[in-house]
GROMACS .gro file of C-alpha atoms in nm:
model
  376
    1MET     CA    1   8.541   5.301  -6.100
    2ASN     CA    2   8.285   4.991  -6.095
    3LYS     CA    3   8.115   4.815  -6.345
    4TYR     CA    4   7.802   4.671  -6.411
    5LEU     CA    5   7.645   4.346  -6.567
    6ILE     CA    6   7.303   4.285  -6.474
    7VAL     CA    7   7.086   3.968  -6.578
    8ALA     CA    8   6.689   3.942  -6.656
    9SER     CA    9   6.593   3.561  -6.786
   10ASP     CA   10   6.194   3.675  -6.712
   11GLU     CA   11   5.931   3.882  -6.685
   12ARG     CA   12   5.882   3.952  -6.344
   13SER     CA   13   6.329   3.955  -6.336
   14TYR     CA   14   6.286   4.252  -6.493
   15LEU     CA   15   6.029   4.402  -6.315
   16ASP     CA   16   6.257   4.373  -5.971
   17LEU     CA   17   6.604   4.490  -6.174
   18LYS     CA   18   6.505   4.777  -6.477
   19ASN     CA   19   6.480   5.066  -6.214
   20ILE     CA   20   6.787   4.969  -6.087
   21VAL     CA   21   6.940   5.017  -6.441
   22LEU     CA   22   6.754   5.381  -6.430
   23GLU     CA   23   6.960   5.446  -6.112
   24LEU     CA   24   7.299   5.384  -6.273
   25LYS     CA   25   7.202   5.565  -6.634
   26LYS     CA   26   7.157   5.849  -6.376
   27ARG     CA   27   7.421   5.840  -6.235
   28ASN     CA   28   7.640   5.717  -6.576
   29LEU     CA   29   7.746   5.437  -6.397
   30PRO     CA   30   7.886   5.161  -6.733
   31TYR     CA   31   7.603   4.938  -6.736
   32PHE     CA   32   7.573   4.648  -6.948
   33PHE     CA   33   7.180   4.519  -6.883
   34LEU     CA   34   7.107   4.193  -7.084
   35TYR     CA   35   6.719   4.138  -7.004
   36ASN     CA   36   6.389   3.877  -7.109
   37ASP     CA   37   6.038   4.062  -7.079
   38SER     CA   38   5.875   3.731  -7.157
   39ASN     CA   39   5.709   3.605  -6.897
   40ILE     CA   40   5.907   3.271  -7.013
   41LYS     CA   41   6.244   3.214  -6.829
   42LEU     CA   42   6.502   3.207  -7.122
   43TYR     CA   43   6.866   3.108  -7.130
   44PRO     CA   44   7.102   3.356  -7.288
   45ASN     CA   45   7.312   3.112  -7.393
   46ILE     CA   46   7.010   2.905  -7.610
   47SER     CA   47   6.760   3.182  -7.709
   48LEU     CA   48   6.956   3.468  -7.705
   49ASP     CA   49   6.747   3.603  -7.996
   50SER     CA   50   6.498   3.646  -7.739
   51PHE     CA   51   6.661   3.875  -7.536
   52LYS     CA   52   6.770   4.245  -7.531
   53TYR     CA   53   7.020   4.495  -7.408
   54ASP     CA   54   7.070   4.746  -7.261
   55THR     CA   55   7.366   4.969  -7.225
   56ASN     CA   56   7.577   5.273  -7.187
   57ILE     CA   57   7.913   5.091  -7.292
   58GLU     CA   58   8.075   5.124  -7.613
   59PHE     CA   59   8.164   4.777  -7.798
   60LEU     CA   60   8.519   4.824  -7.820
   61ASP     CA   61   8.788   4.589  -8.044
   62LYS     CA   62   8.888   4.439  -7.712
   63THR     CA   63   8.571   4.207  -7.538
   64TYR     CA   64   8.508   3.972  -7.299
   65PRO     CA   65   8.330   3.616  -7.382
   66SER     CA   66   8.080   3.476  -7.205
   67LYS     CA   67   7.944   3.121  -7.184
   68THR     CA   68   7.654   3.139  -6.912
   69LEU     CA   69   7.590   3.432  -7.165
   70GLY     CA   70   7.643   3.339  -7.536
   71PHE     CA   71   7.848   3.614  -7.649
   72GLU     CA   72   8.137   3.880  -7.608
   73LEU     CA   73   8.099   4.186  -7.334
   74PRO     CA   74   8.200   4.486  -7.425
   75PHE     CA   75   8.421   4.449  -7.034
   76LYS     CA   76   8.464   4.285  -6.789
   77PRO     CA   77   8.210   4.314  -6.522
   78THR     CA   78   8.312   4.397  -6.155
   79VAL     CA   79   7.951   4.350  -6.011
   80LEU     CA   80   7.706   4.129  -6.115
   81LEU     CA   81   7.309   4.200  -5.988
   82ILE     CA   82   7.070   3.877  -6.065
   83THR     CA   83   6.762   3.835  -5.877
   84CYS     CA   84   6.552   3.451  -5.852
   85GLU     CA   85   6.914   3.369  -5.816
   86ASN     CA   86   6.788   2.994  -5.721
   87TRP     CA   87   6.668   2.939  -6.068
   88GLU     CA   88   6.845   2.822  -6.383
   89PRO     CA   89   6.980   3.003  -6.580
   90GLU     CA   90   7.042   3.250  -6.289
   91LYS     CA   91   7.274   2.993  -6.148
   92ASN     CA   92   7.620   2.906  -6.360
   93ILE     CA   93   7.581   3.287  -6.439
   94LEU     CA   94   7.664   3.368  -6.082
   95LEU     CA   95   7.909   3.108  -6.066
   96GLU     CA   96   8.084   3.205  -6.425
   97PHE     CA   97   8.093   3.538  -6.274
   98LYS     CA   98   8.222   3.478  -5.888
   99GLN     CA   99   8.459   3.325  -6.077
  100TRP     CA  100   8.587   3.645  -6.318
  101GLY     CA  101   8.613   3.838  -5.960
  102CYS     CA  102   8.242   3.989  -5.924
  103PHE     CA  103   8.116   4.114  -5.666
  104ILE     CA  104   7.743   3.942  -5.675
  105GLY     CA  105   7.438   4.162  -5.555
  106CYS     CA  106   7.090   4.002  -5.490
  107ILE     CA  107   6.736   4.200  -5.510
  108GLU     CA  108   6.567   3.989  -5.278
  109ASN     CA  109   6.240   3.882  -5.492
  110ALA     CA  110   5.959   3.766  -5.302
  111SER     CA  111   5.809   3.981  -4.962
  112TRP     CA  112   5.869   3.727  -4.656
  113ILE     CA  113   5.509   3.795  -4.478
  114HIS     CA  114   5.471   3.466  -4.307
  115ASN     CA  115   5.704   3.161  -4.207
  116GLN     CA  116   5.585   2.805  -4.266
  117ILE     CA  117   5.777   2.469  -4.314
  118LYS     CA  118   5.841   2.537  -4.652
  119THR     CA  119   6.011   2.832  -4.576
  120LYS     CA  120   6.255   2.671  -4.349
  121LEU     CA  121   6.325   2.459  -4.653
  122GLU     CA  122   6.343   2.702  -4.993
  123LEU     CA  123   6.582   2.930  -4.704
  124ALA     CA  124   6.833   2.612  -4.668
  125SER     CA  125   6.826   2.534  -5.049
  126ARG     CA  126   6.880   2.897  -5.120
  127LYS     CA  127   7.206   2.826  -4.886
  128THR     CA  128   7.386   2.598  -5.091
  129PHE     CA  129   7.592   2.610  -5.395
  130PRO     CA  130   7.639   2.855  -5.586
  131SER     CA  131   7.385   3.040  -5.463
  132ASN     CA  132   7.584   3.124  -5.144
  133CYS     CA  133   7.854   3.265  -5.362
  134ILE     CA  134   7.682   3.577  -5.371
  135ASP     CA  135   7.819   3.858  -5.129
  136VAL     CA  136   7.462   4.029  -5.043
  137PHE     CA  137   7.138   4.040  -5.047
  138PHE     CA  138   6.851   4.333  -5.088
  139ASP     CA  139   6.578   4.278  -4.829
  140HIS     CA  140   6.258   4.482  -4.885
  141SER     CA  141   6.216   4.506  -4.464
  142GLN     CA  142   6.315   4.461  -4.116
  143TRP     CA  143   6.022   4.222  -4.086
  144CYS     CA  144   6.056   4.028  -4.381
  145LEU     CA  145   6.452   4.008  -4.341
  146GLU     CA  146   6.284   3.841  -3.913
  147THR     CA  147   6.072   3.607  -4.133
  148LYS     CA  148   6.367   3.456  -4.328
  149THR     CA  149   6.633   3.506  -4.009
  150GLN     CA  150   6.363   3.291  -3.802
  151ALA     CA  151   6.360   3.026  -4.084
  152GLY     CA  152   6.785   2.955  -4.044
  153TRP     CA  153   6.891   3.249  -4.296
  154TRP     CA  154   7.212   3.458  -4.310
  155GLY     CA  155   7.090   3.847  -4.153
  156GLN     CA  156   7.454   3.910  -4.189
  157LYS     CA  157   7.433   3.826  -4.566
  158SER     CA  158   7.106   4.136  -4.607
  159ILE     CA  159   7.097   4.410  -4.615
  160ILE     CA  160   6.722   4.635  -4.548
  161THR     CA  161   6.679   4.877  -4.888
  162GLY     CA  162   6.293   4.820  -4.966
  163ASN     CA  163   6.206   4.687  -5.289
  164PRO     CA  164   6.319   4.849  -5.624
  165ARG     CA  165   6.066   4.686  -5.782
  166TYR     CA  166   5.842   4.975  -5.707
  167ASP     CA  167   6.024   5.260  -5.730
  168ASN     CA  168   5.931   5.541  -6.017
  169MET     CA  169   5.570   5.398  -6.033
  170SER     CA  170   5.279   5.642  -6.107
  171PHE     CA  171   4.889   5.527  -6.139
  172ASN     CA  172   4.582   5.638  -6.264
  173LEU     CA  173   4.358   5.533  -6.006
  174LYS     CA  174   3.960   5.461  -6.008
  175ASP     CA  175   3.741   5.285  -5.812
  176GLU     CA  176   3.552   5.028  -6.086
  177ASN     CA  177   3.346   4.768  -6.051
  178ILE     CA  178   3.626   4.518  -6.069
  179ILE     CA  179   3.732   4.259  -5.840
  180ILE     CA  180   4.030   4.074  -5.804
  181VAL     CA  181   4.090   3.712  -5.665
  182TYR     CA  182   4.496   3.637  -5.633
  183GLY     CA  183   4.574   3.298  -5.715
  184SER     CA  184   4.830   3.049  -5.514
  185MET     CA  185   5.042   2.763  -5.613
  186GLU     CA  186   5.019   2.557  -5.317
  187ASN     CA  187   4.759   2.249  -5.324
  188GLU     CA  188   4.611   2.372  -4.960
  189HIS     CA  189   4.518   2.666  -5.137
  190HIS     CA  190   4.455   2.695  -5.480
  191ASN     CA  191   4.125   2.535  -5.469
  192LYS     CA  192   3.939   2.699  -5.227
  193ILE     CA  193   4.061   3.047  -5.435
  194ILE     CA  194   3.910   2.888  -5.707
  195ASN     CA  195   3.573   2.809  -5.536
  196ILE     CA  196   3.569   3.190  -5.384
  197TYR     CA  197   3.583   3.274  -5.750
  198GLN     CA  198   3.346   3.072  -5.894
  199ASP     CA  199   3.115   3.177  -5.582
  200LEU     CA  200   3.177   3.580  -5.685
  201ILE     CA  201   3.087   3.583  -6.041
  202LYS     CA  202   2.743   3.417  -5.983
  203LYS     CA  203   2.663   3.596  -5.708
  204TYR     CA  204   2.791   3.961  -5.885
  205PRO     CA  205   2.699   3.929  -6.257
  206GLU     CA  206   2.714   4.349  -6.281
  207TRP     CA  207   3.122   4.316  -6.166
  208GLU     CA  208   3.412   4.195  -6.360
  209VAL     CA  209   3.572   3.948  -6.118
  210TYR     CA  210   3.918   3.834  -6.238
  211TYR     CA  211   4.149   3.592  -6.117
  212LYS     CA  212   4.536   3.658  -6.092
  213PRO     CA  213   4.729   3.309  -6.095
  214HIS     CA  214   5.011   3.316  -5.904
  215PRO     CA  215   5.333   3.287  -6.173
  216SER     CA  216   5.342   2.876  -6.186
  217GLU     CA  217   4.962   2.837  -6.099
  218LYS     CA  218   4.835   2.726  -6.453
  219LYS     CA  219   5.087   2.514  -6.523
  220ASP     CA  220   5.029   2.303  -6.175
  221PHE     CA  221   4.700   2.322  -6.223
  222PRO     CA  222   4.578   2.323  -6.627
  223LYS     CA  223   4.252   2.230  -6.595
  224ASP     CA  224   4.116   2.453  -6.313
  225PHE     CA  225   4.074   2.757  -6.575
  226LYS     CA  226   3.848   2.707  -6.836
  227ASN     CA  227   3.628   2.961  -6.816
  228ILE     CA  228   3.817   3.195  -6.563
  229LYS     CA  229   3.872   3.505  -6.664
  230THR     CA  230   4.261   3.544  -6.568
  231ILE     CA  231   4.509   3.808  -6.603
  232ASN     CA  232   4.864   3.699  -6.714
  233ASN     CA  233   5.102   3.984  -6.786
  234HIS     CA  234   5.241   4.269  -6.589
  235ASN     CA  235   5.098   4.560  -6.776
  236ASP     CA  236   4.730   4.452  -6.781
  237TYR     CA  237   4.717   4.416  -6.402
  238LEU     CA  238   4.831   4.720  -6.284
  239SER     CA  239   4.546   4.834  -6.550
  240LEU     CA  240   4.306   4.605  -6.340
  241VAL     CA  241   4.428   4.689  -6.036
  242SER     CA  242   4.422   5.096  -5.996
  243ARG     CA  243   4.097   5.021  -6.148
  244SER     CA  244   3.944   4.777  -5.893
  245THR     CA  245   3.803   4.782  -5.570
  246HIS     CA  246   3.824   4.476  -5.429
  247ASN     CA  247   4.137   4.257  -5.404
  248ILE     CA  248   4.057   3.953  -5.212
  249GLY     CA  249   4.381   3.680  -5.130
  250ILE     CA  250   4.677   3.566  -4.881
  251PHE     CA  251   4.834   3.875  -4.809
  252SER     CA  252   5.181   3.816  -4.940
  253SER     CA  253   5.418   4.017  -5.204
  254ILE     CA  254   5.152   4.093  -5.469
  255MET     CA  255   4.928   4.229  -5.202
  256TYR     CA  256   5.210   4.525  -5.205
  257PHE     CA  257   4.999   4.695  -5.492
  258PRO     CA  258   4.653   4.734  -5.381
  259LEU     CA  259   4.755   4.859  -5.022
  260ILE     CA  260   5.001   5.140  -5.187
  261MET     CA  261   4.689   5.237  -5.423
  262ASP     CA  262   4.481   5.266  -5.145
  263LYS     CA  263   4.254   4.990  -5.256
  264ASN     CA  264   4.008   4.719  -5.053
  265VAL     CA  265   4.253   4.493  -4.938
  266VAL     CA  266   4.027   4.184  -4.842
  267ILE     CA  267   4.179   3.866  -4.650
  268LEU     CA  268   4.164   3.554  -4.694
  269ASN     CA  269   4.122   3.383  -4.328
  270HIS     CA  270   4.424   3.171  -4.236
  271SER     CA  271   4.279   2.865  -4.087
  272PHE     CA  272   4.018   2.835  -4.349
  273ILE     CA  273   4.266   2.914  -4.654
  274GLY     CA  274   4.446   2.602  -4.521
  275ILE     CA  275   4.801   2.795  -4.369
  276LYS     CA  276   4.776   2.673  -4.105
  277ASP     CA  277   4.834   2.331  -4.246
  278GLU     CA  278   5.184   2.440  -4.357
  279LEU     CA  279   5.274   2.399  -4.073
  280ASN     CA  280   5.172   2.060  -3.998
  281ILE     CA  281   5.504   1.820  -4.077
  282GLU     CA  282   5.255   1.482  -4.143
  283ASN     CA  283   5.149   1.651  -4.454
  284PHE     CA  284   5.505   1.626  -4.592
  285LYS     CA  285   5.521   1.274  -4.570
  286GLY     CA  286   5.544   1.117  -4.958
  287HIS     CA  287   5.571   1.359  -5.263
  288GLU     CA  288   5.656   1.669  -5.084
  289PHE     CA  289   5.918   1.487  -4.876
  290ASN     CA  290   6.034   1.308  -5.199
  291PHE     CA  291   6.088   1.635  -5.396
  292TRP     CA  292   6.298   1.800  -5.044
  293LYS     CA  293   6.508   1.483  -4.973
  294ASN     CA  294   6.646   1.525  -5.362
  295ILE     CA  295   6.766   1.924  -5.282
  296LEU     CA  296   6.856   1.865  -4.906
  297ASN     CA  297   7.019   1.545  -4.907
  298PHE     CA  298   6.781   1.427  -4.599
  299ASN     CA  299   6.783   1.003  -4.524
  300SER     CA  300   6.468   0.966  -4.406
  301PHE     CA  301   6.147   1.088  -4.282
  302LYS     CA  302   6.296   1.156  -3.875
  303GLU     CA  303   6.612   1.354  -4.059
  304PHE     CA  304   6.377   1.611  -4.222
  305ILE     CA  305   6.197   1.628  -3.900
  306GLU     CA  306   6.491   1.683  -3.659
  307PHE     CA  307   6.610   1.992  -3.954
  308ILE     CA  308   6.234   2.138  -3.951
  309SER     CA  309   6.267   2.073  -3.531
  310GLU     CA  310   5.947   2.137  -3.290
  311GLU     CA  311   6.071   2.419  -3.173
  312TYR     CA  312   6.109   2.566  -3.450
  313ILE     CA  313   5.695   2.515  -3.605
  314ILE     CA  314   5.605   2.641  -3.204
  315LYS     CA  315   5.791   2.953  -3.280
  316THR     CA  316   5.651   3.001  -3.608
  317LEU     CA  317   5.290   2.911  -3.491
  318SER     CA  318   5.328   3.189  -3.228
  319ARG     CA  319   5.452   3.461  -3.511
  320ASN     CA  320   5.229   3.408  -3.730
  321LYS     CA  321   4.898   3.412  -3.481
  322LYS     CA  322   5.018   3.758  -3.344
  323PHE     CA  323   5.102   3.867  -3.746
  324GLU     CA  324   4.738   3.776  -3.749
  325LYS     CA  325   4.619   3.923  -3.505
  326ASP     CA  326   4.839   4.261  -3.587
  327ILE     CA  327   4.687   4.264  -3.911
  328SER     CA  328   4.324   4.218  -3.842
  329LYS     CA  329   4.298   4.580  -3.668
  330ASP     CA  330   4.358   4.726  -3.978
  331LEU     CA  331   4.243   4.451  -4.259
  332VAL     CA  332   3.906   4.316  -4.401
  333PHE     CA  333   3.816   3.915  -4.369
  334TYR     CA  334   3.684   3.775  -4.679
  335ASP     CA  335   3.367   3.572  -4.502
  336LYS     CA  336   3.053   3.403  -4.674
  337GLY     CA  337   2.834   3.669  -4.672
  338HIS     CA  338   3.077   3.892  -4.850
  339THR     CA  339   3.063   4.235  -4.599
  340PHE     CA  340   3.398   4.267  -4.766
  341MET     CA  341   3.125   4.442  -5.072
  342ASP     CA  342   3.053   4.715  -4.808
  343ILE     CA  343   3.423   4.758  -4.533
  344LYS     CA  344   3.695   4.906  -4.615
  345SER     CA  345   4.042   4.841  -4.518
  346LYS     CA  346   4.336   5.061  -4.349
  347ASN     CA  347   4.607   4.989  -4.537
  348LYS     CA  348   4.821   5.332  -4.500
  349ASN     CA  349   5.012   5.103  -4.093
  350LEU     CA  350   5.032   4.743  -4.274
  351LEU     CA  351   5.318   4.913  -4.542
  352LYS     CA  352   5.555   4.838  -4.291
  353TYR     CA  353   5.560   4.459  -4.353
  354TYR     CA  354   5.648   4.497  -4.726
  355THR     CA  355   5.899   4.774  -4.688
  356ASP     CA  356   6.122   4.987  -4.432
  357TYR     CA  357   6.051   5.320  -4.624
  358SER     CA  358   5.768   5.451  -4.882
  359ASP     CA  359   5.958   5.671  -5.077
  360ASN     CA  360   6.077   5.518  -5.435
  361LYS     CA  361   6.468   5.514  -5.330
  362ALA     CA  362   6.551   5.182  -5.273
  363SER     CA  363   6.762   5.121  -5.627
  364GLU     CA  364   6.917   5.481  -5.478
  365ARG     CA  365   7.006   5.297  -5.163
  366ILE     CA  366   7.099   4.942  -5.337
  367ILE     CA  367   7.384   5.178  -5.540
  368ASN     CA  368   7.472   5.374  -5.306
  369TYR     CA  369   7.563   5.049  -5.076
  370ILE     CA  370   7.745   4.911  -5.380
  371GLU     CA  371   7.931   5.229  -5.429
  372HIS     CA  372   8.060   5.372  -5.068
  373GLU     CA  373   8.035   5.013  -4.876
  374ASN     CA  374   8.432   4.913  -4.962
  375ILE     CA  375   8.307   4.621  -5.122
  376PHE     CA  376   8.633   4.495  -5.234
   0.00000   0.00000   0.00000
């Protein structure tokens, strides 16, 4: 019988993994879930007092000490489940438990909706040691997997299961005078989205307008959030989005919530917001190149250009253009005249980009794969 260790080092990871733990509990499969549900990423071997745990295994005399977790486990796991695998402490944790002989599964923490140069760079970094020790990645949809494989991902290492974060969810839905603007950590997008927020609060004083920053956005742009009504935790966000009317942002992972709640989803035009600039390789000279050359060992900008390749940029521009044309049939696009106030998006057809399933059974599929596919 498999014995499961599940580790979440922050709130985002906790939300990605908790429904899988509920599935293990329902099946009475042995597990130990170590988690930190704050929005600050922590190392368990340094800040163990800030972590919580849930298990259905009794602590007996024999224990198994872990250096990266900072305590002794009550059993020797055969399976490790994580997410955010290319960050610390996950990288060191997965390396230790691979050496224990564990099968390692990674729950994809992002919906890869459209491609850019950074997609190829990010996925290349995720193929380096020790992240390449992971045995299987659980992806959300065929579209997301195709986005990744176009950018150089190992398609054979991924299984499409849907997103377990959205299992077991229910909402009390209302339509109130609430607008949510979704931010971005990218320099190309951030200032334009902040300006949209500022324009909306001036034009619609009778509406509550909130800004949902990307997890790293407030850290990267600390001076830009004075007098901005931000949404700072997941529970507040769920409460507000379930009561919202309009949700404005880039068509990315976070837009799944307003889509499944059938809210008005208002998309920022790719050319206006600067998404096309993400495929201009000249924009990577300087800071961006200096950052990535240390991660992927580029010796020159010429080598960087050859790695990205003109072929990849041409194919990606073509795919992104077709994608934007397809979603434009159902979504509302943001414009200066704010016509979105009188038009409603048609959301049902767009869920296919995020998940191949809408049945709340992603966690079940993940555990079925591990239990029945002869992984050892």
